[in-house]
Coordinates of C-alpha atoms in Angstrom, one line a residue:
Chain A
M1 CA -2.1 -26.9 -12.0
L2 CA -2.0 -23.8 -14.0
D3 CA -0.6 -23.7 -17.5
V4 CA 1.3 -20.6 -16.8
A5 CA 2.8 -20.3 -20.3
R6 CA -0.7 -20.2 -21.7
V7 CA -2.0 -17.8 -19.0
R8 CA 0.8 -15.4 -19.9
K9 CA -0.3 -15.2 -23.5
D10 CA -3.5 -13.6 -22.3
F11 CA -1.7 -10.7 -20.7
P12 CA -0.5 -8.2 -23.4
I13 CA 1.5 -6.1 -21.0
L14 CA 3.8 -9.0 -20.3
D15 CA 5.3 -8.4 -23.8
R16 CA 6.6 -5.1 -22.7
I17 CA 10.3 -4.2 -22.7
V18 CA 11.3 -2.1 -19.7
N19 CA 14.8 -0.6 -19.5
G20 CA 15.8 -2.9 -22.3
R21 CA 14.6 -6.1 -20.6
P22 CA 11.4 -8.0 -20.7
L23 CA 9.1 -6.9 -17.9
V24 CA 9.2 -9.0 -14.8
Y25 CA 6.1 -7.9 -12.9
L26 CA 6.4 -8.8 -9.2
D27 CA 4.0 -6.2 -7.9
S28 CA 0.6 -7.9 -8.1
A29 CA -0.2 -7.2 -4.5
A30 CA -0.4 -3.5 -5.5
T31 CA -2.4 -4.2 -8.6
S32 CA -2.6 -7.2 -10.9
Q33 CA -2.2 -7.1 -14.6
K34 CA -5.3 -7.6 -16.8
P35 CA -6.0 -10.3 -19.4
Q36 CA -7.0 -9.2 -22.9
C37 CA -10.6 -10.4 -22.4
V38 CA -11.0 -7.9 -19.5
I39 CA -9.5 -5.1 -21.5
D40 CA -11.8 -6.0 -24.5
S41 CA -14.9 -6.1 -22.4
I42 CA -14.5 -2.4 -21.5
T43 CA -14.3 -1.4 -25.2
D44 CA -17.2 -3.7 -26.0
Y45 CA -19.4 -2.0 -23.4
Y46 CA -18.6 1.5 -24.7
S47 CA -18.9 0.6 -28.3
R48 CA -22.0 -1.6 -28.2
Y49 CA -24.3 -1.0 -25.2
N50 CA -23.1 2.0 -23.2
S51 CA -26.1 3.2 -21.3
N52 CA -27.1 4.2 -17.8
I53 CA -28.6 1.4 -15.7
H54 CA -31.7 1.0 -13.6
R55 CA -33.5 3.7 -15.7
G56 CA -35.5 3.8 -18.8
I57 CA -36.7 0.9 -20.8
H58 CA -34.7 1.1 -24.0
S59 CA -32.7 -1.9 -25.1
L60 CA -29.3 -0.6 -24.4
G61 CA -30.3 0.3 -20.8
E62 CA -31.7 -3.2 -20.3
E63 CA -28.5 -4.8 -21.7
A64 CA -26.3 -2.7 -19.5
T65 CA -28.5 -3.3 -16.4
A66 CA -28.5 -7.0 -17.0
A67 CA -24.7 -7.1 -17.4
Y68 CA -24.1 -5.0 -14.3
E69 CA -26.5 -6.9 -12.1
G70 CA -25.1 -10.2 -13.5
V71 CA -21.8 -9.3 -12.0
R72 CA -23.4 -9.1 -8.6
E73 CA -24.4 -12.8 -9.1
K74 CA -20.9 -13.7 -10.2
V75 CA -19.4 -12.1 -7.1
C76 CA -22.0 -13.9 -4.9
N77 CA -20.9 -17.2 -6.4
F78 CA -17.2 -16.4 -6.3
I79 CA -17.3 -15.9 -2.5
K80 CA -20.0 -18.5 -1.8
A81 CA -22.4 -16.0 -0.5
T82 CA -26.1 -16.9 -0.3
S83 CA -27.6 -13.9 -2.0
A84 CA -26.5 -11.3 -4.6
R85 CA -28.4 -8.8 -2.5
E86 CA -25.5 -8.9 0.0
V87 CA -23.1 -7.6 -2.6
I88 CA -22.4 -3.9 -2.8
F89 CA -20.2 -2.2 -5.5
T90 CA -17.8 0.4 -4.2
R91 CA -14.8 2.1 -5.7
N92 CA -12.3 0.0 -3.8
T93 CA -11.6 -1.8 -0.6
T94 CA -10.9 1.5 1.2
E95 CA -14.4 2.8 0.4
A96 CA -15.9 -0.4 1.6
V97 CA -14.2 -0.1 5.0
N98 CA -15.2 3.6 5.2
L99 CA -18.8 2.7 4.3
V100 CA -19.0 0.2 7.2
A101 CA -17.2 2.3 9.7
S102 CA -19.3 5.4 9.0
T103 CA -22.6 3.6 9.0
Y104 CA -22.6 0.4 11.0
G105 CA -19.7 1.7 13.1
R106 CA -21.4 5.0 14.0
Q107 CA -24.6 3.1 14.8
H108 CA -23.0 0.6 17.2
I109 CA -19.8 2.1 18.7
L110 CA -20.4 4.1 21.9
A111 CA -18.1 5.6 24.5
G112 CA -16.0 2.8 26.2
D113 CA -16.7 0.2 23.5
E114 CA -13.8 -1.6 21.9
I115 CA -12.7 -2.3 18.4
L116 CA -10.1 -5.1 18.0
L117 CA -7.6 -5.0 15.2
T118 CA -4.4 -6.9 14.3
P119 CA -1.1 -5.1 13.9
L120 CA -1.0 -6.3 10.3
E121 CA -3.8 -4.0 9.1
H122 CA -3.3 -1.8 6.0
H123 CA -3.9 1.9 6.7
S124 CA -7.3 1.5 5.0
N125 CA -8.5 -1.1 7.6
L126 CA -7.0 1.0 10.4
I127 CA -7.6 4.7 10.0
P128 CA -11.4 4.5 9.5
W129 CA -11.6 2.5 12.8
Q130 CA -9.1 4.8 14.6
T131 CA -11.1 7.8 13.6
L132 CA -14.4 6.3 14.6
A133 CA -12.9 5.3 18.0
K134 CA -11.7 8.9 18.5
E135 CA -15.0 10.3 17.5
R136 CA -16.9 8.0 19.9
D137 CA -14.3 7.9 22.7
A138 CA -14.0 4.2 22.1
K139 CA -10.9 2.1 22.4
L140 CA -8.7 0.5 19.7
V141 CA -7.2 -2.7 20.9
Y142 CA -4.5 -4.6 19.0
C143 CA -3.9 -8.4 19.3
D144 CA -0.4 -9.8 19.3
V145 CA 1.6 -11.1 16.4
T146 CA 4.3 -13.8 16.8
E147 CA 7.9 -13.4 15.8
D148 CA 7.3 -14.9 12.4
G149 CA 4.3 -12.7 11.7
K150 CA 1.4 -14.9 12.6
V151 CA -1.6 -13.6 14.5
D152 CA -1.6 -14.9 18.1
V153 CA -5.1 -16.3 18.4
E154 CA -4.7 -16.8 22.1
S155 CA -4.2 -13.0 22.4
V156 CA -7.4 -12.5 20.5
K157 CA -9.2 -14.8 22.9
R158 CA -7.8 -12.9 25.8
L159 CA -8.6 -9.4 24.5
I160 CA -12.1 -9.9 23.2
N161 CA -14.7 -9.0 25.9
S162 CA -18.2 -7.9 26.3
R163 CA -17.3 -4.3 25.2
T164 CA -15.8 -5.5 21.9
R165 CA -18.2 -4.5 19.2
I166 CA -16.2 -4.9 16.0
V167 CA -13.2 -7.0 15.1
A168 CA -11.5 -5.7 11.9
V169 CA -9.0 -8.2 10.5
T170 CA -7.1 -8.8 7.3
L171 CA -7.4 -12.3 5.8
T172 CA -3.9 -12.0 4.2
S173 CA -1.2 -9.4 5.2
N174 CA -0.1 -7.3 2.3
V175 CA 3.4 -7.0 3.9
L176 CA 4.1 -10.4 5.5
G177 CA 1.9 -12.6 3.4
T178 CA 0.5 -14.1 6.6
I179 CA -2.8 -15.9 6.1
V180 CA -4.8 -15.1 9.2
P181 CA -7.1 -17.7 10.8
V182 CA -10.1 -15.6 10.3
A183 CA -12.7 -18.4 10.7
E184 CA -11.3 -19.1 14.2
I185 CA -11.4 -15.4 15.1
C186 CA -15.0 -15.2 13.9
T187 CA -16.0 -18.0 16.3
I188 CA -14.3 -16.2 19.2
A189 CA -15.8 -12.8 18.2
H190 CA -19.3 -14.1 17.8
A191 CA -19.2 -15.8 21.1
S192 CA -18.8 -12.3 22.6
G193 CA -21.4 -10.7 20.3
A194 CA -18.9 -8.8 18.2
V195 CA -19.1 -8.6 14.4
V196 CA -16.1 -9.3 12.2
F197 CA -15.1 -7.1 9.3
V198 CA -12.6 -8.9 7.0
D199 CA -10.2 -7.1 4.6
G200 CA -10.0 -9.6 1.8
A201 CA -8.0 -7.4 -0.6
Q202 CA -4.9 -9.7 -0.6
A203 CA -6.8 -12.9 0.0
V204 CA -9.8 -13.1 -2.4
P205 CA -7.6 -12.8 -5.5
H206 CA -5.3 -15.6 -4.4
L207 CA -7.2 -18.2 -2.3
P208 CA -10.6 -19.9 -2.5
V209 CA -12.6 -17.7 0.0
S210 CA -16.0 -18.6 1.2
V211 CA -18.0 -16.3 3.5
Q212 CA -19.9 -19.3 4.7
D213 CA -16.8 -21.0 5.8
L214 CA -15.3 -17.9 7.4
Q215 CA -18.6 -17.0 9.0
C216 CA -17.6 -13.3 8.9
D217 CA -20.1 -10.5 8.9
F218 CA -18.4 -8.3 6.3
L219 CA -15.9 -8.9 3.6
A220 CA -14.2 -6.3 1.4
F221 CA -11.9 -6.6 -1.6
S222 CA -10.9 -4.8 -4.8
M223 CA -11.3 -6.1 -8.3
H224 CA -8.1 -4.4 -9.6
K225 CA -6.0 -6.8 -7.6
M226 CA -7.7 -9.8 -9.2
L227 CA -7.4 -9.2 -12.9
G228 CA -10.2 -6.6 -13.1
P229 CA -10.0 -2.9 -13.8
T230 CA -9.4 -0.2 -11.2
G231 CA -12.3 1.6 -9.7
V232 CA -14.4 -1.4 -8.5
G233 CA -14.5 -2.6 -4.9
I234 CA -16.8 -5.2 -3.3
L235 CA -18.4 -5.0 0.0
W236 CA -20.2 -8.1 1.1
G237 CA -22.3 -8.0 4.3
K238 CA -24.8 -10.3 5.9
A239 CA -28.3 -9.3 4.7
E240 CA -29.7 -8.8 8.2
I241 CA -26.9 -6.4 9.1
L242 CA -27.1 -4.5 5.8
E243 CA -30.9 -4.1 6.2
E244 CA -30.4 -2.1 9.4
M245 CA -27.6 0.1 8.1
P246 CA -28.2 3.7 6.9
P247 CA -26.8 4.7 3.6
Q248 CA -23.5 6.6 3.5
M249 CA -24.5 8.7 0.5
Y250 CA -27.7 10.1 -0.8
G251 CA -28.8 10.7 -4.4
G252 CA -30.1 9.0 -7.5
N253 CA -30.7 5.2 -7.7
M254 CA -30.8 4.7 -3.9
I255 CA -34.4 5.8 -3.4
N256 CA -37.9 4.4 -3.8
S257 CA -39.9 7.6 -3.5
V258 CA -39.0 11.2 -2.9
W259 CA -41.3 14.0 -1.7
R260 CA -40.4 17.6 -1.0
D261 CA -39.7 16.8 2.6
R262 CA -39.0 13.1 2.8
V263 CA -37.7 10.0 1.1
I264 CA -38.3 6.3 1.2
L265 CA -35.0 4.6 0.6
N266 CA -34.4 1.8 -1.9
Q267 CA -33.7 -1.8 -0.8
V268 CA -30.3 -3.3 -0.1
P269 CA -27.9 -3.3 -1.9
W270 CA -28.9 -0.4 -4.2
R271 CA -29.5 1.8 -1.1
F272 CA -25.7 1.9 -0.8
E273 CA -25.0 2.7 -4.5
A274 CA -26.0 6.3 -4.9
G275 CA -25.4 7.9 -8.3
T276 CA -24.3 6.4 -11.6
P277 CA -21.8 3.6 -10.7
N278 CA -18.7 2.5 -12.6
I279 CA -20.8 0.4 -15.0
A280 CA -18.1 -0.4 -17.6
D281 CA -15.5 -1.5 -15.0
V282 CA -18.1 -3.5 -13.0
I283 CA -19.0 -5.4 -16.2
A284 CA -15.3 -6.0 -16.9
S285 CA -14.9 -7.2 -13.3
G286 CA -17.4 -9.9 -14.2
V287 CA -15.1 -11.1 -17.0
A288 CA -12.1 -11.1 -14.6
L289 CA -14.2 -13.3 -12.2
D290 CA -15.0 -15.7 -15.0
Y291 CA -11.4 -15.9 -16.0
L292 CA -10.4 -16.8 -12.4
Q293 CA -13.2 -19.3 -12.1
A294 CA -12.1 -21.0 -15.3
L295 CA -8.5 -21.2 -13.9
G296 CA -9.9 -22.5 -10.6
M297 CA -9.1 -20.8 -7.4
N298 CA -7.6 -24.0 -6.0
N299 CA -5.2 -24.1 -8.9
V300 CA -4.3 -20.4 -8.4
R301 CA -3.5 -21.2 -4.8
A302 CA -1.5 -24.3 -5.7
H303 CA 0.5 -22.3 -8.2
E304 CA 1.3 -19.6 -5.7
K305 CA 2.2 -22.1 -3.0
Q306 CA 4.6 -23.7 -5.3
L307 CA 6.1 -20.3 -6.2
S308 CA 6.3 -19.4 -2.5
Q309 CA 8.1 -22.7 -1.7
Y310 CA 10.6 -21.9 -4.5
A311 CA 11.0 -18.3 -3.4
L312 CA 11.6 -19.2 0.3
A313 CA 14.4 -21.6 -0.8
Q314 CA 16.0 -19.1 -3.2
F315 CA 15.7 -16.1 -0.9
S316 CA 17.3 -18.0 1.9
K317 CA 20.5 -18.3 -0.2
I318 CA 21.1 -14.6 -0.4
P319 CA 23.7 -13.4 2.1
G320 CA 22.5 -10.7 4.4
I321 CA 18.8 -11.0 3.6
K322 CA 16.1 -10.5 6.2
L323 CA 12.8 -12.1 5.1
Y324 CA 9.7 -11.2 7.0
G325 CA 6.6 -13.3 7.6
P326 CA 5.9 -17.0 8.1
S327 CA 8.4 -19.5 6.8
T328 CA 5.9 -22.2 5.9
V329 CA 3.9 -21.9 2.7
E330 CA 0.7 -23.2 4.3
D331 CA 0.6 -20.0 6.4
R332 CA 1.5 -17.5 3.8
A333 CA 0.5 -16.1 0.4
G334 CA 2.9 -15.2 -2.4
V335 CA 3.9 -11.9 -0.9
F336 CA 7.5 -11.6 0.2
S337 CA 8.8 -8.6 2.1
F338 CA 12.5 -8.4 2.7
N339 CA 15.5 -6.2 3.4
L340 CA 19.1 -6.5 2.3
S341 CA 21.6 -5.6 4.9
G342 CA 23.1 -2.2 4.3
V343 CA 20.8 -1.5 1.3
H344 CA 17.8 0.7 1.8
P345 CA 14.6 -0.7 0.1
H346 CA 14.3 2.4 -2.1
D347 CA 17.7 1.6 -3.6
V348 CA 16.8 -2.1 -4.0
G349 CA 13.7 -1.1 -6.0
Q350 CA 15.7 1.3 -8.1
I351 CA 18.4 -1.2 -9.0
V352 CA 16.1 -4.1 -9.8
N353 CA 14.0 -1.7 -11.9
E354 CA 17.1 -1.2 -14.2
E355 CA 16.7 -4.9 -15.0
G356 CA 13.0 -4.5 -15.9
I357 CA 11.8 -5.9 -12.6
A358 CA 8.9 -4.2 -10.9
I359 CA 8.7 -4.6 -7.1
R360 CA 7.2 -2.4 -4.4
V361 CA 9.3 -0.6 -1.8
G362 CA 8.3 1.4 1.2
H363 CA 6.0 1.0 4.1
H364 CA 3.2 -0.6 2.1
C365 CA 0.6 1.5 3.9
C366 CA 1.4 -0.3 7.1
Q367 CA 3.4 2.2 9.1
P368 CA 2.4 0.9 12.5
L369 CA 3.7 -2.6 11.5
M370 CA 6.9 -1.0 10.2
R371 CA 7.4 0.7 13.6
D372 CA 6.7 -2.7 15.3
L373 CA 9.4 -4.2 13.2
D374 CA 11.6 -1.2 13.8
I375 CA 12.3 -0.6 10.1
S376 CA 11.4 2.3 7.7
G377 CA 10.3 0.0 5.0
T378 CA 10.8 -3.2 3.0
A379 CA 11.2 -4.3 -0.5
R380 CA 8.3 -6.6 -1.6
A381 CA 7.9 -9.1 -4.3
S382 CA 4.4 -10.4 -4.9
F383 CA 3.2 -13.2 -7.3
Y384 CA 0.1 -14.0 -9.3
V385 CA -1.2 -16.4 -11.9
Y386 CA 1.3 -15.3 -14.5
T387 CA 4.4 -15.4 -12.3
T388 CA 7.1 -17.9 -13.1
E389 CA 10.1 -19.4 -11.2
E390 CA 12.3 -17.9 -13.9
E391 CA 11.1 -14.5 -12.8
I392 CA 12.0 -15.2 -9.2
D393 CA 15.5 -16.2 -10.4
L394 CA 15.8 -12.9 -12.3
L395 CA 14.9 -11.0 -9.1
I396 CA 17.4 -13.0 -7.1
G397 CA 20.1 -12.1 -9.7
A398 CA 19.2 -8.4 -9.5
L399 CA 19.3 -8.5 -5.7
D400 CA 22.8 -9.7 -6.0
K401 CA 23.6 -6.7 -8.1
A402 CA 22.0 -4.4 -5.6
R403 CA 24.2 -5.9 -2.9
K404 CA 27.3 -5.3 -5.0
V405 CA 26.4 -1.7 -5.9
L406 CA 25.4 -0.6 -2.4
G407 CA 25.7 -3.3 0.1
H408 CA 29.2 -2.7 1.4
V409 CA 29.2 -2.9 5.1
A410 CA 27.1 -0.1 6.5
C411 CA 29.1 1.9 9.0
R412 CA 26.1 3.1 11.0
Chain B
M1 CA 25.4 5.5 -18.7
S2 CA 24.7 2.9 -16.1
L3 CA 22.8 3.4 -12.9
A4 CA 26.1 3.4 -11.0
D5 CA 27.5 6.2 -13.1
E6 CA 24.4 8.3 -13.0
L7 CA 22.9 7.8 -9.6
Y8 CA 25.2 5.8 -7.4
R9 CA 28.4 7.8 -7.9
E10 CA 31.3 7.1 -5.6
T11 CA 30.9 10.3 -3.7
I12 CA 27.3 9.5 -2.9
L13 CA 28.1 5.9 -1.8
D14 CA 30.9 7.3 0.4
H15 CA 28.5 9.6 2.2
Y16 CA 25.9 6.8 2.4
H17 CA 28.3 4.4 4.0
N18 CA 30.0 7.0 6.2
P19 CA 27.5 9.8 6.8
R20 CA 28.9 12.9 8.4
N21 CA 27.2 14.6 11.3
Q22 CA 24.9 11.7 12.1
G23 CA 23.1 11.4 15.4
V24 CA 21.5 13.5 18.1
L25 CA 22.7 16.9 19.3
E26 CA 21.7 17.9 22.9
G27 CA 21.7 21.2 24.7
P28 CA 19.5 24.0 25.7
S29 CA 19.9 25.9 22.4
I30 CA 19.4 22.9 20.2
L31 CA 16.1 22.7 18.3
S32 CA 14.9 19.6 16.5
V33 CA 12.6 19.2 13.5
E34 CA 11.2 16.1 12.1
G35 CA 11.0 15.5 8.3
V36 CA 8.9 12.9 6.7
N37 CA 8.6 11.6 3.1
P38 CA 5.1 9.9 3.2
L39 CA 5.8 8.3 -0.1
C40 CA 8.4 5.9 1.2
G41 CA 8.1 6.4 4.9
D42 CA 11.5 7.9 5.3
E43 CA 11.8 9.9 8.4
L44 CA 14.6 12.1 9.8
I45 CA 15.2 14.3 12.7
L46 CA 17.3 17.4 12.1
Y47 CA 19.1 19.0 15.1
L48 CA 20.2 22.6 14.7
D49 CA 22.1 25.0 16.9
V50 CA 22.0 28.6 15.7
K51 CA 24.1 31.1 17.7
D52 CA 24.6 34.7 16.8
G53 CA 23.2 34.2 13.3
K54 CA 25.5 31.3 12.5
V55 CA 24.9 27.5 12.2
E56 CA 27.1 26.4 15.1
G57 CA 26.0 22.8 15.1
I58 CA 23.9 20.6 12.9
S59 CA 23.2 16.8 12.9
I60 CA 20.7 14.5 11.4
K61 CA 19.3 11.2 12.7
S62 CA 17.8 9.2 10.0
R63 CA 17.4 5.8 8.4
G64 CA 17.0 6.9 4.8
C65 CA 18.0 5.6 1.4
S66 CA 21.3 6.2 -0.2
I67 CA 20.2 9.5 -1.8
N68 CA 18.5 10.8 1.3
T69 CA 21.4 9.9 3.6
A70 CA 24.1 11.3 1.2
S71 CA 22.1 14.5 0.7
S72 CA 21.8 14.9 4.5
S73 CA 25.4 14.2 5.1
M74 CA 26.6 16.6 2.4
M75 CA 24.2 19.3 3.5
T76 CA 25.4 19.2 7.1
E77 CA 29.0 19.4 5.9
A78 CA 28.2 22.3 3.6
V79 CA 26.3 24.5 6.0
K80 CA 28.1 23.9 9.3
G81 CA 29.7 27.1 10.5
L82 CA 28.0 29.4 7.9
P83 CA 25.9 32.4 8.6
V84 CA 22.2 31.8 8.3
E85 CA 21.8 34.1 5.3
R86 CA 24.5 32.1 3.4
V87 CA 22.8 28.9 4.4
E88 CA 19.5 30.2 2.9
E89 CA 21.3 31.0 -0.3
L90 CA 22.7 27.5 -0.5
I91 CA 19.3 26.0 0.1
D92 CA 17.9 28.0 -2.8
A93 CA 20.8 27.1 -5.0
F94 CA 20.4 23.4 -4.2
K95 CA 16.7 23.4 -4.8
N96 CA 17.2 25.2 -8.1
M97 CA 19.8 22.7 -9.1
M98 CA 17.5 19.8 -8.3
L99 CA 14.2 21.2 -9.5
K100 CA 15.0 23.6 -12.3
G101 CA 18.1 21.9 -13.7
E102 CA 20.3 25.0 -13.2
Q103 CA 23.9 24.0 -13.5
T104 CA 25.5 27.5 -13.6
A105 CA 27.1 29.1 -10.6
V106 CA 27.4 26.2 -8.3
P107 CA 28.4 27.6 -4.9
E108 CA 31.9 26.7 -3.8
E109 CA 30.5 25.2 -0.6
F110 CA 28.8 22.5 -2.7
E111 CA 31.8 20.4 -3.5
D112 CA 30.3 16.9 -3.1
L113 CA 26.7 18.1 -3.6
E114 CA 27.2 18.3 -7.3
A115 CA 27.2 14.5 -7.4
L116 CA 23.5 14.6 -6.6
Q117 CA 22.7 16.1 -10.0
G118 CA 22.4 12.6 -11.3
V119 CA 19.3 12.2 -9.2
K120 CA 17.4 14.6 -11.5
K121 CA 16.9 11.9 -14.0
Y122 CA 14.9 9.9 -11.4
P123 CA 12.0 12.1 -10.5
V124 CA 10.8 9.8 -7.7
R125 CA 14.1 10.2 -6.0
I126 CA 14.3 14.0 -6.0
K127 CA 12.2 14.0 -2.9
C128 CA 14.7 11.8 -1.2
A129 CA 17.4 14.4 -1.9
L130 CA 15.3 17.3 -0.9
L131 CA 13.9 16.1 2.4
P132 CA 16.9 17.2 4.6
W133 CA 16.9 20.6 2.8
N134 CA 13.2 21.2 3.3
T135 CA 13.6 20.2 6.9
L136 CA 16.4 22.6 7.3
I137 CA 14.2 25.4 6.0
E138 CA 11.7 24.6 8.7
A139 CA 14.4 24.4 11.3
L140 CA 15.7 27.9 10.4
H141 CA 12.2 29.3 10.5
S142 CA 11.7 27.7 14.0
A143 CA 15.1 29.1 15.1
A144 CA 14.0 32.6 13.9
S145 CA 10.7 32.4 15.7
G146 CA 12.1 30.7 18.8
E147 CA 10.3 27.4 18.5
T148 CA 12.0 24.1 19.4
A149 CA 10.2 21.2 17.7
K150 CA 8.2 20.8 14.5
A151 CA 7.3 18.1 12.0
I152 CA 7.3 18.7 8.2
S153 CA 6.5 16.6 5.2
T154 CA 7.8 16.7 1.7
E155 CA 4.4 16.2 0.2

């Protein structure tokens, strides 16, 4: 198990006082906090070996290139991929989805083809596919979700057919916390010849994820949700698929040779990394991966499972609370969306903020799911390696206050 | 000052729990305009009946937060029955009060609306308070040009 007290010492921001109270940060699903070692590595890069990469032969350039490419290896190990060539650096998960939709998607989606999604998808794993489908006169198909927010795998089986080209699915819902049985979905999709794009933004930071176990074709996630800096996303794709994909951007670094009238493109993955990348933050992302590896992803998952068990028990004691998502910790991550009867989520967020507690409120970039649930939004508390049961208690106390301030019987 | 003194004043909570002029207006002269706050996903539909240059009827169907609901409720109470020109003056006065911090010359129609001044200290919430007003501006434009349905956003 994690030594959370020790972990917390590594995160300087946790010493902050907000509105007169020690910060209780329960918004890690939006972005995680950063340990000192990650923060230091950015300063270290800029003060010791700042240089552009893949060009020139001076020492600084070599050091920076080695550090940057070394992170590709670390990502490869982290997600149990077979080759670092399959790892592409993007700005974020959103850019990774757009990259695949605008290259692989445009190559393979024709009129009448189908793209299968779950109703749990974040806007970033929905709108690129929706736009592609419109552009190609293809069809977007949504599988079913059960009452407690689990993906109905039978509906996936029923809906996948010979016209299904792409299945885009989240591994963990950023609203309901549902862990989706992606491996099973991959087996079904592959049997029909469809490829599977996995949005791992909420999963890779919190669970051991192996692309070999999942057998997916693409996996995308963002480093800022897993202790790294903002501005670095990862797209992993199977080498044989990446080899056939055209680049989404052209420019420096992605070429082998250029003539006045033609170009020979660079190899995968550099073909997809035009221009000077976010070198400092990629290097700092490597430090974040090391930090998580040292904690052990099994331990991270065990810690969050324990917190989730505690949260489920505590939340259920609050009168008038509606908790969304699976009720068993095996099926869910440490992301809890809820509503208090008669209190709008915006007001919940405002009142708990007065106690120094940071939670997210709103539609969480999942408006279609909000419409399915017939709500305008939820309040959401999300956990990570530094979260404690005491912090959950503080949230529960603040929710009681929110109920008292506003939760008088709503007369509408 | 506590949050309850600044933001969640009694008047606001009263309008939140018992919003006036809530629901759908129907009829051939009614126009409807949708207002959206993309930040939080709050949506409302404003129904407006303008006859002979006067706001004859107004209602709002929404599922907003306390500030949004109270502002909607107070606004409908304030503008109902007034000539369009006066309504436009009130909209300006309210927006000035919320955005520029002008406290002078609060129109007499405002009554409860003054309670919303506390929202100014919470910049994120100002949009919640403004959404019904911005939607009303669109609705008045639509009424003037003879349109019947439109969607607006506070972004």
